[in-house]
Short mmCIF file of C-alpha atoms in Angstrom, two decimals:
data_model
loop_
_atom_site.label_atom_id
_atom_site.label_comp_id
_atom_site.label_asym_id
_atom_site.label_seq_id
_atom_site.Cartn_x
_atom_site.Cartn_y
_atom_site.Cartn_z
CA GLN A 1 -3.52 -3.68 19.31
CA VAL A 2 -4.55 -3.02 15.74
CA GLN A 3 -5.23 -6.16 13.75
CA LEU A 4 -6.35 -6.64 10.17
CA VAL A 5 -7.08 -10.19 9.06
CA GLU A 6 -7.90 -10.96 5.44
CA SER A 7 -9.70 -14.05 4.23
CA GLY A 8 -11.45 -15.38 1.15
CA GLY A 9 -8.54 -15.87 -1.21
CA GLY A 10 -8.12 -18.99 -3.30
CA LEU A 11 -7.98 -20.47 -6.76
CA VAL A 12 -10.58 -19.28 -9.26
CA LYS A 13 -10.99 -19.72 -13.01
CA PRO A 14 -10.75 -16.78 -15.42
CA GLY A 15 -14.09 -15.00 -15.56
CA GLY A 16 -14.98 -16.17 -12.07
CA SER A 17 -15.74 -14.26 -8.91
CA LEU A 18 -14.37 -14.09 -5.40
CA ARG A 19 -15.18 -12.04 -2.30
CA LEU A 20 -12.40 -11.02 0.04
CA SER A 21 -13.01 -10.01 3.64
CA CYS A 22 -10.92 -8.11 6.14
CA ALA A 23 -11.75 -8.23 9.84
CA ALA A 24 -10.54 -5.19 11.75
CA SER A 25 -9.97 -4.87 15.49
CA GLY A 26 -8.08 -2.77 18.00
CA PHE A 27 -9.16 0.63 16.71
CA THR A 28 -12.31 2.63 16.01
CA PHE A 29 -13.15 1.31 12.56
CA THR A 30 -15.55 4.12 11.75
CA ASP A 31 -12.79 6.72 12.16
CA TYR A 32 -10.81 5.49 9.17
CA TYR A 33 -10.78 5.12 5.43
CA MET A 34 -9.81 1.59 4.42
CA THR A 35 -7.81 0.46 1.42
CA TRP A 36 -7.09 -2.65 -0.65
CA ILE A 37 -3.60 -3.03 -2.12
CA ARG A 38 -2.33 -6.00 -4.11
CA GLN A 39 1.02 -7.48 -5.06
CA ALA A 40 1.44 -9.89 -7.96
CA PRO A 41 4.02 -12.65 -7.39
CA GLY A 42 7.51 -11.17 -7.56
CA LYS A 43 6.14 -7.74 -8.45
CA GLY A 44 5.57 -4.40 -6.75
CA LEU A 45 2.66 -2.97 -4.83
CA GLU A 46 -0.45 -1.81 -6.67
CA TRP A 47 -3.19 0.28 -5.10
CA VAL A 48 -6.63 -1.21 -5.82
CA SER A 49 -9.32 0.81 -4.05
CA TYR A 50 -10.26 2.80 -0.96
CA ILE A 51 -13.50 3.58 0.83
CA SER A 52 -14.31 6.36 3.25
CA SER A 53 -15.49 5.76 6.78
CA ARG A 54 -19.19 6.09 5.90
CA SER A 55 -18.82 4.65 2.37
CA SER A 56 -19.59 8.02 0.79
CA SER A 57 -16.28 8.22 -1.09
CA ILE A 58 -15.02 5.26 -3.12
CA HIS A 59 -12.28 5.15 -5.73
CA TYR A 60 -10.78 2.37 -7.84
CA ALA A 61 -7.67 1.81 -9.91
CA ASP A 62 -8.40 1.85 -13.64
CA SER A 63 -7.26 -1.77 -13.83
CA VAL A 64 -10.19 -2.98 -11.69
CA LYS A 65 -12.86 -0.34 -12.30
CA GLY A 66 -16.16 -1.91 -13.30
CA ARG A 67 -15.10 -5.38 -12.12
CA PHE A 68 -14.31 -4.92 -8.40
CA THR A 69 -16.53 -3.45 -5.70
CA ILE A 70 -15.28 -2.31 -2.31
CA SER A 71 -17.66 -2.14 0.65
CA ARG A 72 -17.63 -2.11 4.42
CA ASP A 73 -19.86 -3.07 7.31
CA ASN A 74 -19.17 -0.72 10.21
CA ASP A 75 -21.35 -2.77 12.55
CA GLU A 76 -19.15 -5.80 11.89
CA ASN A 77 -15.85 -3.87 11.63
CA SER A 78 -15.29 -5.51 8.28
CA LEU A 79 -14.03 -4.49 4.85
CA TYR A 80 -14.86 -6.37 1.66
CA LEU A 81 -13.73 -6.62 -1.94
CA GLN A 82 -16.08 -8.27 -4.42
CA MET A 83 -14.06 -9.31 -7.45
CA ASN A 84 -15.88 -10.25 -10.65
CA SER A 85 -14.72 -11.11 -14.18
CA LEU A 86 -11.36 -12.14 -12.79
CA ARG A 87 -8.36 -12.28 -15.11
CA ALA A 88 -4.99 -13.98 -14.88
CA GLU A 89 -3.41 -10.58 -14.21
CA ASP A 90 -5.48 -10.24 -11.04
CA THR A 91 -3.38 -13.01 -9.48
CA ALA A 92 -1.80 -11.43 -6.41
CA VAL A 93 -1.63 -11.24 -2.66
CA TYR A 94 -4.36 -8.84 -1.59
CA TYR A 95 -3.73 -6.72 1.49
CA CYS A 96 -6.22 -4.66 3.40
CA ALA A 97 -4.71 -1.58 4.99
CA ARG A 98 -5.84 1.19 7.25
CA ASP A 99 -6.36 4.71 5.91
CA LYS A 100 -6.11 6.39 2.52
CA LEU A 101 -3.14 8.72 2.15
CA PHE A 102 -0.76 6.38 3.91
CA SER A 103 -1.32 2.95 5.47
CA ASP A 104 0.06 2.51 8.94
CA TYR A 105 -1.37 -0.97 9.46
CA TRP A 106 -1.61 -3.84 7.00
CA GLY A 107 -3.02 -7.31 7.16
CA GLN A 108 -0.95 -10.39 6.36
CA GLY A 109 -2.55 -10.69 2.93
CA THR A 110 -4.63 -13.32 1.16
CA LEU A 111 -3.54 -14.96 -2.08
CA VAL A 112 -5.84 -14.91 -5.08
CA THR A 113 -4.85 -17.13 -7.99
CA VAL A 114 -6.73 -16.85 -11.28
CA SER A 115 -5.97 -19.84 -13.46
CA SER A 116 -7.75 -22.46 -15.49
CA GLN B 1 -2.06 6.44 -13.66
CA SER B 2 1.60 5.60 -14.30
CA ALA B 3 3.73 4.18 -11.52
CA LEU B 4 6.22 6.44 -9.81
CA THR B 5 9.83 5.88 -10.93
CA GLN B 6 12.30 4.35 -8.49
CA PRO B 7 15.74 2.86 -9.14
CA ALA B 8 15.58 -0.92 -9.28
CA SER B 9 18.39 -1.34 -6.79
CA VAL B 10 20.60 0.61 -4.42
CA SER B 11 23.44 -0.79 -2.35
CA GLY B 12 25.73 0.38 0.40
CA SER B 13 28.11 -0.84 3.05
CA PRO B 14 27.21 -1.03 6.73
CA GLY B 15 27.35 2.41 8.33
CA GLN B 16 27.03 4.26 5.04
CA SER B 17 24.10 6.39 3.92
CA ILE B 18 22.01 5.68 0.85
CA THR B 19 19.25 7.62 -0.86
CA ILE B 20 16.35 6.22 -2.88
CA SER B 21 14.61 8.54 -5.30
CA CYS B 22 10.96 8.49 -6.31
CA THR B 23 10.03 10.57 -9.34
CA GLY B 24 6.50 11.43 -10.33
CA THR B 25 4.73 14.39 -11.85
CA SER B 26 2.96 17.55 -10.78
CA SER B 27 -0.21 15.41 -10.61
CA ASP B 28 1.10 13.28 -7.78
CA VAL B 29 4.43 13.76 -5.97
CA GLY B 30 4.76 17.41 -6.97
CA GLY B 31 1.16 18.26 -6.27
CA TYR B 32 0.76 17.08 -2.70
CA ASN B 33 2.79 16.54 0.44
CA TYR B 34 1.29 13.06 0.66
CA VAL B 35 4.30 10.91 -0.15
CA SER B 36 4.88 7.84 1.95
CA TRP B 37 7.54 5.14 2.04
CA TYR B 38 7.24 1.45 2.89
CA GLN B 39 9.76 -1.24 3.74
CA GLN B 40 9.01 -4.83 2.81
CA HIS B 41 11.01 -7.87 3.81
CA PRO B 42 10.52 -11.09 1.82
CA GLY B 43 7.24 -12.80 2.60
CA LYS B 44 6.09 -10.02 4.91
CA ALA B 45 3.54 -7.25 4.69
CA PRO B 46 4.88 -3.75 3.98
CA LYS B 47 5.73 -1.50 6.92
CA LEU B 48 5.18 2.25 6.90
CA MET B 49 8.48 4.09 7.33
CA ILE B 50 7.68 7.69 6.32
CA TYR B 51 4.41 9.54 5.74
CA ASP B 52 3.54 13.04 4.53
CA VAL B 53 6.98 13.33 2.89
CA SER B 54 9.09 13.50 6.02
CA ASN B 55 7.22 12.26 9.09
CA ARG B 56 8.27 9.09 10.90
CA PRO B 57 5.68 6.90 12.61
CA SER B 58 6.31 6.06 16.22
CA GLY B 59 8.84 3.26 16.52
CA VAL B 60 10.63 3.88 13.22
CA SER B 61 14.33 4.60 13.62
CA ASN B 62 15.50 8.18 13.06
CA ARG B 63 18.04 6.71 10.63
CA PHE B 64 15.21 6.91 8.10
CA SER B 65 14.35 10.33 6.71
CA GLY B 66 12.30 11.65 3.83
CA SER B 67 12.30 14.77 1.71
CA LYS B 68 10.86 16.17 -1.49
CA SER B 69 11.93 18.62 -4.17
CA GLY B 70 9.57 19.34 -7.02
CA ASN B 71 8.33 16.09 -8.52
CA THR B 72 10.93 13.92 -6.81
CA ALA B 73 10.79 12.52 -3.29
CA SER B 74 13.68 10.82 -1.55
CA LEU B 75 14.21 8.35 1.27
CA THR B 76 17.58 8.42 3.01
CA ILE B 77 18.81 5.62 5.23
CA SER B 78 21.79 6.61 7.33
CA GLY B 79 24.02 4.26 9.31
CA LEU B 80 23.00 1.38 7.04
CA GLN B 81 22.45 -1.91 8.86
CA ALA B 82 21.99 -5.49 7.69
CA ALA B 83 18.36 -5.39 8.83
CA ASP B 84 17.70 -2.56 6.36
CA GLU B 85 18.14 -4.97 3.46
CA ALA B 86 14.63 -5.07 1.95
CA ASP B 87 12.45 -3.71 -0.81
CA TYR B 88 11.31 -0.10 -0.48
CA TYR B 89 8.28 1.47 -2.12
CA CYS B 90 7.16 5.06 -2.36
CA SER B 91 3.56 6.10 -2.86
CA SER B 92 1.68 9.32 -3.48
CA TYR B 93 -1.85 10.60 -3.58
CA THR B 94 -2.86 11.91 -7.00
CA THR B 95 -5.07 14.58 -8.53
CA SER B 96 -7.36 11.77 -9.70
CA SER B 97 -8.10 10.95 -6.04
CA SER B 98 -6.19 7.70 -6.49
CA VAL B 99 -2.97 6.43 -4.97
CA VAL B 100 0.07 5.41 -6.99
CA PHE B 101 3.08 3.35 -5.93
CA GLY B 102 6.61 3.30 -7.23
CA GLY B 103 8.00 0.17 -8.81
CA GLY B 104 10.11 -0.60 -5.77
CA THR B 105 13.82 -0.48 -4.93
CA LYS B 106 15.82 -3.41 -3.64
CA VAL B 107 18.31 -2.27 -1.02
CA THR B 108 21.35 -4.47 -0.60
CA VAL B 109 23.77 -4.14 2.30
CA LEU B 110 27.19 -5.16 1.04
#
């Protein structure tokens, strides 16, 4: 069965960095775009970024452009999100999700808290 | 990219039908048939309910249906049940090659 498991969340100070990982299993990873979506506490969903199957197409939300970098390792069936220059408003649960236009599978999320 | 506009809350009695609207622009909802809908229960990850405006994934009840007219998409839940009480989000692909979500609608079963 399809599984997406995020890790790497935690508490970080403003201006700090964090790298999130998402381990995928149960499907052919190289057949799919992958996406990061976040949800601030008590707020709605916000699309963050997606990456094509061979990493040739990458797009970011304006709110994270220049600070976050999405990547993937198809040999390891893993998706990553490198987050730099973190701000308080980046505090959220970060979900990895399968595909680009709609996400039929989601991970359980990993909480990132940016606070001094 | 501005968020799509959804009503903050919609309510209905068991067995009734309710409709949630999702209004965007010609750059997102109106420009593509790539509208999807998600259900989220408290503390859980979102679940895909509708994709490509009106398609249901396998396993999703046929009580859920989607449609679109111009820049507004809609999700209808018929035969409302207690288990349908949740937050619902629409999303759309955009002309900027990004994805935008609605602000979310809390559905309450009276």
